[in-house]
Amino acid sequence: MSTLSPETAHQPADRPLLDAEVDAVVVGAGFGGLYAVHRLRERGLSIVGFEAAPDVGGTWYWNRYPGVRCDVPSLLYSYTWTDDVRREWRWSEKYATQAEILRYIGFVADRYGLREPFRFETRIVEAAFDEADGMWTVRSDRGDRVRARFCIMATGCLSVPNTPTIPGLESFGGPVYHTGRWPHEPVDFSGLRVGVIGTGSSGIQAIPLIAEAAKRLTVFQRTPNYSMPSRNRPLTEADHVEFEAAWETYLLSLDGPTFGRVPPTAHTAPVPPREEQWQRYEALWQEGGGAILYAYPNILTNHGVNDVACEFVRQKIRETVADPKTAAALSPTDYPLGVKRICIDSRYFETFNRPNVELVNLREEPIARVTADGVETDARRFELDALVLATGFDAVTGALLAMDIRGRDGVTLKQAWAEGPRTYLGLGVAGFPNLFMVTGPGSPSVIGNVIHNCEHHVDWLVACIDHMRDRNLHTVEPDPAAEEGWVHHVGEVAGRTLFPEANSWYLGVNIPGKPRVFMPYVGEGYRHRCAEVAADGYRGFRFDDAPAAA
């Protein structure tokens, strides 16, 4: 298998190994890690950061596949903490491309000098807590060794690509690309027979553009997805001025309804008449984007609402796709709308009207094997020159469990999470003192705007560190009973919704052997809950003084 990857295209420069002691280690230079560096440095802490990529950006550094965009409007997909950048930066489109998002991240990093603490092209392989002195020892794949009081894991929820186990994949003679590790140099599919495996968000974005270039495109689909048209357009100066005028109101809304969060009225709201719902969905379809999830407060809890929304989208697919069999295969029928992260597209369904595009329904003819020159299903053989894996990520926990993290008594995070991730508020894990996670499992994480979720977690953990320094406390970790209660609450909230009815990566089911646990928190009022915990002396967290050895 020939795979083009930035990981092989960029080799680490020679540099001396690091052997140091600092206040905090920050792992990851995406939106969360950069803000953590900014806030911790503001508080006067010494910091070392580590990042596997050659530069800042997190998942936006690696995701460079054709058509890649954010599914959150650009004006919202921005930091809230820097007024100067917000007023100066101008987004060019309603939904920004990866390249523009990466430029934005670089612009912020340059403005505030956030690259300086990071050692790039360096992966953390081990983090071990020493109970004798209450310090973490962190080791990299290059041999760096850093001792730190605090470990901030800003490793990202969508940072570990999921490469499927398909017989013969390694034998394919042409190039194999993964959407999560796309080459930096342009990939030319002109005149090629291309196969795309996967029709989640990345596949839905990439397929229309690959189809325009390829001689023939074969799309291998296991599960169809609900997707809304983006109605992308250029942004004007008036758009930025209008957004700035509404800024304070927007900030007040951050703990309210958003993609996938379930408001308190979700279980008592009435079911509107079908005709009223249909009209509402039509207006939102024309508007574009994922606003259909805001249509009614009970759209994610009541089949009487959700079923009408599902049928509305299926009707749109039938109206768009000329071939009835293809339209039927592209139409989800076995899970509710919105319980997988809803996709935003640019002429995705229209692409299947092209004469050079074919959809293969893997529920009818599963892939049997990949050969040197193509893909064989149980029914047919497809000759291919290139293969694209649009198969997503080991989401939320993948990057954390890729490291050997050891807490008290040498217990590993893998052992602690053997039956699924367990956290308190998605911020910490019992038995792992001073280990903070940014958008960890058990928090809203991937539900809604991840940047703002990152900011909230960083602000909370910095305030907690201030609390400890003011009182000469050395370690903090969740109380096991509080952790158990939160895990139960997260599952209970999800169980009162339609979310568990889908086999989604929210549950980890896309990764063989991963425990089936609903990982994000989908309740409203999460920020308020975190603030209450802090105001009550960090209720549910246990603090200890410095050990004698320290």
XYZ file of C-alpha atoms in Angstrom:
550
model
C 0.000 0.000 0.000
C 1.375 3.382 -0.978
C 0.229 6.073 1.416
C 1.130 9.730 1.078
C 1.193 11.325 4.507
C 2.548 14.526 6.016
C 3.945 12.372 8.777
C 6.461 10.942 6.312
C 6.920 14.177 4.374
C 8.200 16.185 7.356
C 11.105 14.822 9.384
C 12.125 16.328 12.747
C 15.082 18.658 12.637
C 18.075 17.743 14.811
C 17.869 19.413 18.187
C 19.077 18.693 21.711
C 16.867 16.554 23.918
C 14.961 18.310 26.647
C 15.438 17.360 30.300
C 13.596 19.910 32.393
C 11.240 20.614 35.281
C 8.341 23.010 34.736
C 5.014 23.912 36.256
C 2.919 22.524 33.408
C 3.142 20.395 30.301
C 0.627 21.099 27.534
C 0.067 18.340 24.973
C -1.400 19.543 21.686
C -1.132 22.812 19.736
C -4.668 23.082 18.450
C -7.210 25.627 19.636
C -7.298 24.225 23.176
C -3.552 23.817 23.656
C -2.719 27.275 22.343
C -5.237 28.913 24.650
C -3.930 26.860 27.586
C -0.418 28.147 26.907
C -1.714 31.707 26.718
C -3.634 31.509 30.010
C -1.006 29.568 31.967
C 1.748 31.885 30.805
C -0.451 34.829 31.852
C -0.523 33.356 35.357
C 3.263 33.145 35.445
C 3.621 29.372 35.137
C 6.579 27.806 33.355
C 5.396 25.673 30.424
C 6.606 23.166 27.880
C 4.308 22.175 25.036
C 4.467 19.147 22.742
C 2.848 18.749 19.329
C 3.108 15.866 16.867
C 2.664 18.103 13.813
C 5.348 20.447 12.476
C 3.226 23.491 13.367
C 0.143 24.694 15.213
C -3.363 23.803 14.100
C -4.335 20.484 15.667
C -6.768 18.555 13.474
C -6.803 21.465 11.021
C -3.118 20.914 10.348
C -3.747 17.339 9.156
C -7.183 17.531 7.520
C -6.446 18.835 4.017
C -8.646 16.652 1.835
C -10.577 18.188 -1.081
C -13.564 20.222 0.067
C -12.692 20.228 3.766
C -14.538 22.948 5.672
C -15.822 23.543 9.163
C -19.510 22.818 9.758
C -19.803 25.782 12.150
C -20.175 29.269 10.608
C -16.808 31.047 10.446
C -17.855 34.043 12.513
C -18.698 31.671 15.356
C -15.755 29.315 14.828
C -13.310 31.748 16.384
C -11.782 32.486 19.751
C -13.826 34.654 22.115
C -10.890 35.689 24.313
C -9.105 38.015 21.905
C -11.132 41.094 21.004
C -8.263 42.491 18.949
C -8.104 39.493 16.631
C -11.873 39.261 16.314
C -12.104 42.893 15.221
C -9.138 42.640 12.860
C -9.606 39.211 11.246
C -11.924 38.948 8.270
C -13.352 35.580 7.275
C -13.939 35.276 3.543
C -16.810 32.746 3.543
C -19.754 31.656 5.674
C -18.079 28.255 6.156
C -14.296 28.527 6.190
C -11.964 26.135 4.407
C -9.235 24.266 6.244
C -6.614 26.554 4.720
C -8.322 29.681 6.042
C -8.832 28.167 9.504
C -5.158 27.209 9.618
C -4.195 30.753 8.646
C -6.384 32.059 11.448
C -4.751 29.767 14.016
C -1.315 30.831 12.780
C -2.331 34.481 12.935
C -3.350 34.137 16.588
C -0.217 32.143 17.433
C 1.979 34.823 15.862
C 0.108 37.689 17.508
C 0.570 36.213 20.998
C 3.813 34.271 20.558
C 2.151 30.944 21.270
C 4.512 28.756 19.232
C 7.496 29.489 21.456
C 6.832 26.951 24.278
C 6.141 24.060 21.879
C 8.425 21.323 20.687
C 6.934 20.325 17.344
C 7.150 17.001 15.508
C 7.239 15.340 18.906
C 4.753 12.855 20.331
C 4.232 12.126 23.999
C 4.461 8.393 24.614
C 4.370 8.255 28.402
C 3.179 10.298 31.376
C 3.641 8.824 34.846
C 2.623 10.283 38.209
C 5.095 9.984 41.072
C 3.229 9.796 44.378
C 6.398 10.479 46.359
C 6.686 14.067 45.175
C 3.370 14.651 43.407
C 4.978 15.303 40.025
C 4.384 13.958 36.526
C 7.233 12.644 34.388
C 6.444 13.044 30.714
C 8.500 11.378 27.973
C 8.442 11.920 24.221
C 9.162 9.644 21.272
C 12.398 11.559 20.752
C 13.683 10.968 24.276
C 12.664 14.263 25.897
C 11.962 14.021 29.630
C 10.030 16.688 31.480
C 8.863 16.728 35.075
C 5.795 18.848 35.692
C 3.276 19.491 38.419
C 0.364 19.745 35.986
C -0.413 17.870 32.764
C -2.853 19.556 30.378
C -4.078 17.122 27.742
C -5.360 19.232 24.846
C -5.024 16.319 22.462
C -8.216 16.936 20.498
C -11.361 14.876 20.023
C -10.759 14.186 16.321
C -7.029 13.674 16.025
C -6.414 9.899 15.665
C -7.471 8.623 12.223
C -9.377 5.366 12.057
C -7.903 3.096 9.413
C -10.329 0.228 8.807
C -9.250 -3.388 8.904
C -9.986 -4.624 5.376
C -8.401 -7.813 4.045
C -5.732 -7.003 1.475
C -5.640 -3.244 2.070
C -1.868 -3.285 2.359
C -1.591 -5.003 -1.047
C -3.217 -2.212 -3.051
C -0.790 -1.073 -5.738
C -1.945 2.524 -6.090
C -1.871 5.404 -3.602
C -4.083 5.171 -0.528
C -5.102 8.427 1.140
C -6.787 8.931 4.494
C -8.840 12.106 4.834
C -7.421 12.602 8.329
C -3.801 12.489 7.107
C -3.960 14.103 3.685
C -0.731 15.056 1.861
C 0.337 18.681 1.867
C 1.080 18.643 -1.841
C -1.914 18.717 -4.231
C -3.343 15.339 -5.233
C -4.370 15.130 -8.893
C -7.131 12.597 -9.575
C -7.477 13.594 -13.236
C -8.125 10.602 -15.455
C -8.014 8.138 -12.558
C -10.455 5.519 -11.349
C -10.910 6.459 -7.692
C -12.636 4.607 -4.881
C -13.853 6.364 -1.719
C -14.674 4.245 1.321
C -16.895 6.078 3.785
C -19.695 8.631 3.567
C -19.439 10.467 6.862
C -18.621 14.152 7.080
C -15.225 13.960 5.365
C -16.505 11.718 2.579
C -19.515 13.949 2.000
C -17.219 16.963 1.654
C -14.583 15.277 -0.514
C -16.734 13.242 -2.922
C -18.121 16.164 -5.018
C -14.651 17.572 -5.726
C -13.026 14.196 -6.386
C -15.870 13.420 -8.808
C -15.128 16.568 -10.792
C -11.553 15.425 -11.442
C -11.710 11.634 -11.595
C -12.357 9.604 -14.709
C -14.594 7.409 -12.591
C -15.523 7.573 -8.915
C -16.851 4.590 -6.988
C -18.289 5.417 -3.566
C -18.456 2.534 -1.076
C -21.125 3.311 1.514
C -22.062 1.290 4.575
C -24.260 3.841 6.361
C -26.028 6.741 4.636
C -25.996 10.089 6.424
C -28.359 12.989 6.822
C -26.795 16.042 5.233
C -27.968 19.614 4.845
C -26.866 22.024 2.096
C -24.421 24.607 3.383
C -25.611 27.478 1.168
C -22.074 28.750 1.500
C -21.453 32.315 0.349
C -18.846 35.059 0.617
C -18.958 37.155 3.785
C -19.157 40.925 3.501
C -17.949 43.695 5.752
C -21.580 44.204 6.738
C -21.684 40.613 8.020
C -18.729 41.279 10.297
C -20.164 44.567 11.547
C -23.524 42.944 12.276
C -21.842 40.108 14.152
C -19.766 42.535 16.220
C -22.901 44.453 17.181
C -24.482 41.239 18.491
C -21.330 40.018 20.223
C -22.376 40.457 23.855
C -25.701 38.735 23.214
C -23.884 35.863 21.579
C -21.598 35.389 24.581
C -24.616 35.081 26.856
C -25.933 32.237 24.695
C -22.938 29.930 25.046
C -24.500 27.730 27.725
C -27.787 27.486 25.862
C -29.070 25.405 22.931
C -26.513 24.415 20.335
C -25.871 21.523 17.945
C -26.964 18.412 19.796
C -27.616 19.891 23.227
C -30.974 19.035 24.724
C -32.820 21.958 26.403
C -34.856 21.476 29.611
C -38.111 21.860 27.658
C -37.230 18.930 25.383
C -39.363 16.459 27.319
C -42.440 18.666 27.761
C -42.637 20.574 24.476
C -45.662 19.764 22.300
C -45.396 18.017 18.934
C -46.276 20.555 16.226
C -48.603 19.547 13.371
C -46.857 17.807 10.491
C -47.617 20.607 8.019
C -46.163 23.219 10.357
C -43.019 21.125 10.828
C -42.626 20.629 7.086
C -42.797 24.363 6.433
C -40.258 25.033 9.149
C -37.854 22.437 7.770
C -38.242 23.828 4.257
C -37.285 27.312 5.459
C -34.226 25.926 7.260
C -33.240 23.817 4.240
C -33.226 26.951 2.113
C -31.254 28.800 4.785
C -28.642 26.052 4.833
C -26.411 24.696 7.556
C -27.325 22.638 10.581
C -30.032 24.912 11.975
C -32.598 22.140 11.545
C -31.442 20.921 14.969
C -32.766 24.168 16.452
C -36.153 23.795 14.771
C -37.933 22.446 17.857
C -36.696 21.827 21.420
C -37.815 18.176 21.281
C -36.337 17.264 17.897
C -33.725 15.053 19.628
C -36.091 13.531 22.173
C -39.429 12.929 20.444
C -40.002 10.692 17.444
C -43.126 12.656 16.626
C -40.882 15.557 15.657
C -37.740 13.757 14.549
C -39.513 11.298 12.253
C -41.024 14.165 10.252
C -37.596 15.801 9.949
C -36.128 12.493 8.740
C -38.822 12.078 6.109
C -38.337 15.678 5.007
C -34.634 15.080 4.320
C -35.334 11.770 2.595
C -37.846 13.545 0.350
C -35.184 16.105 -0.545
C -32.801 13.284 -1.466
C -35.461 11.674 -3.690
C -36.097 15.027 -5.379
C -32.370 15.543 -5.987
C -31.029 12.130 -7.019
C -32.359 10.964 -10.398
C -31.967 7.207 -9.932
C -34.556 5.901 -7.417
C -32.369 3.004 -6.295
C -29.410 5.292 -5.611
C -31.663 7.790 -3.836
C -33.025 5.021 -1.620
C -29.518 3.826 -0.750
C -28.476 7.395 0.155
C -31.469 7.828 2.467
C -31.007 6.925 6.145
C -33.897 4.886 7.523
C -32.648 3.188 10.691
C -31.611 6.031 12.990
C -32.938 9.509 13.873
C -31.696 12.769 12.400
C -29.093 14.630 14.452
C -27.967 11.758 16.671
C -24.883 11.488 14.530
C -23.210 14.838 13.973
C -25.221 16.293 11.132
C -23.301 16.825 7.892
C -23.138 20.064 5.907
C -22.479 19.683 2.181
C -21.946 21.421 -1.134
C -23.914 19.534 -3.821
C -23.217 16.109 -2.336
C -26.442 14.422 -3.398
C -26.307 16.105 -6.834
C -22.940 14.420 -7.396
C -24.642 11.036 -7.760
C -26.349 12.266 -10.937
C -22.971 12.459 -12.664
C -22.354 9.696 -15.225
C -18.896 9.001 -13.791
C -20.097 8.345 -10.212
C -21.417 5.043 -8.850
C -22.654 4.257 -5.346
C -21.982 0.787 -3.946
C -24.281 -0.165 -1.087
C -22.128 -2.215 1.268
C -25.185 -3.422 3.150
C -26.138 -5.344 0.034
C -22.639 -6.301 -1.105
C -19.975 -5.933 1.613
C -16.321 -5.461 0.731
C -14.658 -8.854 0.621
C -11.091 -7.702 0.015
C -8.811 -5.119 -1.486
C -6.567 -6.394 -4.256
C -3.510 -4.971 -5.962
C -5.668 -3.210 -8.547
C -9.013 -2.591 -6.884
C -11.773 -3.613 -4.501
C -13.853 -6.772 -4.538
C -17.266 -6.958 -2.921
C -19.281 -10.121 -2.404
C -20.858 -9.478 -5.805
C -18.488 -7.497 -8.015
C -14.953 -6.357 -8.725
C -13.967 -2.682 -9.167
C -10.676 -1.759 -10.804
C -9.172 1.324 -9.180
C -6.099 3.508 -9.550
C -6.387 5.292 -6.183
C -8.206 4.696 -2.917
C -9.473 7.245 -0.371
C -10.323 6.201 3.179
C -12.916 8.616 4.543
C -13.315 6.524 7.663
C -13.126 9.115 10.419
C -11.402 8.990 13.770
C -10.992 7.134 17.019
C -12.880 10.024 18.541
C -12.643 11.701 21.949
C -10.478 9.077 23.711
C -8.180 7.907 20.909
C -5.326 10.354 21.486
C -5.437 9.977 25.272
C -5.296 6.184 25.175
C -2.504 6.231 22.591
C -0.219 7.425 25.402
C 0.892 5.340 28.359
C -0.630 7.483 31.119
C -0.109 6.118 34.638
C -1.675 7.540 37.786
C -1.657 6.432 41.409
C -0.391 2.904 42.119
C 0.792 2.651 38.512
C -2.765 2.236 37.218
C -2.927 3.107 33.529
C -5.639 5.185 31.944
C -6.412 2.198 29.737
C -7.056 0.124 32.843
C -9.169 2.836 34.454
C -11.211 3.116 31.260
C -11.381 -0.587 30.444
C -15.190 -0.462 30.472
C -15.390 2.998 28.913
C -14.169 6.479 29.787
C -14.886 7.738 33.303
C -14.383 11.380 34.251
C -15.781 14.069 36.465
C -17.164 16.892 34.311
C -14.907 15.702 31.487
C -12.057 17.564 33.209
C -10.300 15.006 35.390
C -10.063 11.323 36.308
C -10.001 9.862 39.821
C -6.554 8.466 40.600
C -4.789 10.801 38.151
C -3.918 13.924 40.159
C -3.263 17.224 38.369
C -4.149 15.687 35.013
C -6.576 17.987 33.234
C -8.315 17.141 29.984
C -9.542 19.784 27.556
C -12.906 18.670 26.080
C -12.558 15.206 27.562
C -15.263 12.514 27.563
C -18.161 13.414 29.804
C -18.110 17.050 28.675
C -19.925 18.645 25.693
C -16.644 18.250 23.749
C -17.735 17.653 20.130
C -21.311 18.812 20.715
C -21.549 22.337 19.372
C -18.613 24.694 18.973
C -15.435 22.911 20.049
C -13.380 26.125 20.218
C -15.686 27.622 22.823
C -15.773 24.338 24.723
C -11.958 24.396 24.768
C -11.909 27.957 26.075
C -14.351 27.106 28.836
C -12.284 24.147 30.026
C -9.032 26.092 29.965
C -10.563 28.984 31.920
C -11.948 26.527 34.477
C -8.704 24.609 34.988
C -6.637 27.813 35.230
C -9.011 29.082 37.930
C -8.621 25.745 39.730
C -4.833 26.054 39.587
C -5.108 29.595 40.971
C -7.260 28.220 43.801
C -4.555 25.669 44.599
C -1.686 28.145 44.491
C -3.508 30.603 46.745
C -4.027 27.872 49.361
C -0.707 26.057 48.946
C -2.443 22.906 47.732
C -0.345 20.546 45.652
C -2.678 18.084 43.921
C -6.292 17.882 42.793
C -8.298 14.967 41.460
C -11.944 13.928 41.318
C -13.442 12.062 44.239
C -14.398 8.564 42.988
C -17.977 8.991 44.212
C -18.344 12.299 42.353
C -16.898 10.707 39.232
C -19.302 7.786 39.491
C -22.218 10.159 39.916
C -21.222 12.212 36.888
C -20.744 9.168 34.672
C -24.235 8.016 35.658
C -25.669 11.487 34.981
C -24.068 11.714 31.519
C -25.514 8.343 30.569
C -28.899 9.169 32.064
C -29.165 12.436 30.121
C -28.225 10.696 26.865
C -30.643 7.858 27.625
C -33.564 10.280 27.715
C -32.810 11.323 24.136
C -32.719 9.640 20.745
C -28.887 9.613 20.674
C -28.432 5.959 21.722
C -30.528 4.800 18.747
C -27.612 5.277 16.322
C -24.364 3.373 16.018
C -22.267 6.521 16.041
C -18.728 7.490 16.924
C -20.285 9.331 19.888
C -20.628 5.780 21.277
C -17.279 4.598 19.927
C -18.861 1.855 17.822
C -16.721 2.710 14.771
C -13.666 1.295 16.570
C -13.573 -2.505 16.988
C -13.341 -3.470 20.654
C -14.048 0.013 21.989
C -16.580 -0.075 24.855
C -20.018 1.190 23.856
C -20.341 4.286 26.062
C -21.948 7.577 25.081
C -19.053 10.010 25.471
C -20.319 13.612 25.057
C -22.531 15.401 27.566
C -25.685 16.535 25.745
C -27.489 18.291 28.576
C -27.915 22.051 28.732
C -26.419 24.121 31.557
C -23.011 22.415 31.644
C -21.103 25.659 32.148
C -23.437 26.623 34.964
C -22.807 23.240 36.607
C -19.029 23.701 36.377
C -19.309 27.195 37.847
C -21.411 25.884 40.743
C -18.822 23.184 41.471
C -16.033 25.785 41.591
C -18.061 28.221 43.721
C -18.724 25.444 46.234
C -15.023 24.934 46.883
C -14.622 22.640 43.874
C -17.233 20.207 45.116
C -16.433 16.662 44.075
C -12.681 17.287 43.803
C -10.149 16.209 46.404
C -7.115 18.378 47.206
C -3.908 17.320 48.960
C -0.990 19.234 50.403
C 2.481 18.725 49.039
C 4.068 15.345 49.879
C 7.113 15.442 52.122
C 9.386 14.550 49.199
C 8.191 17.607 47.279
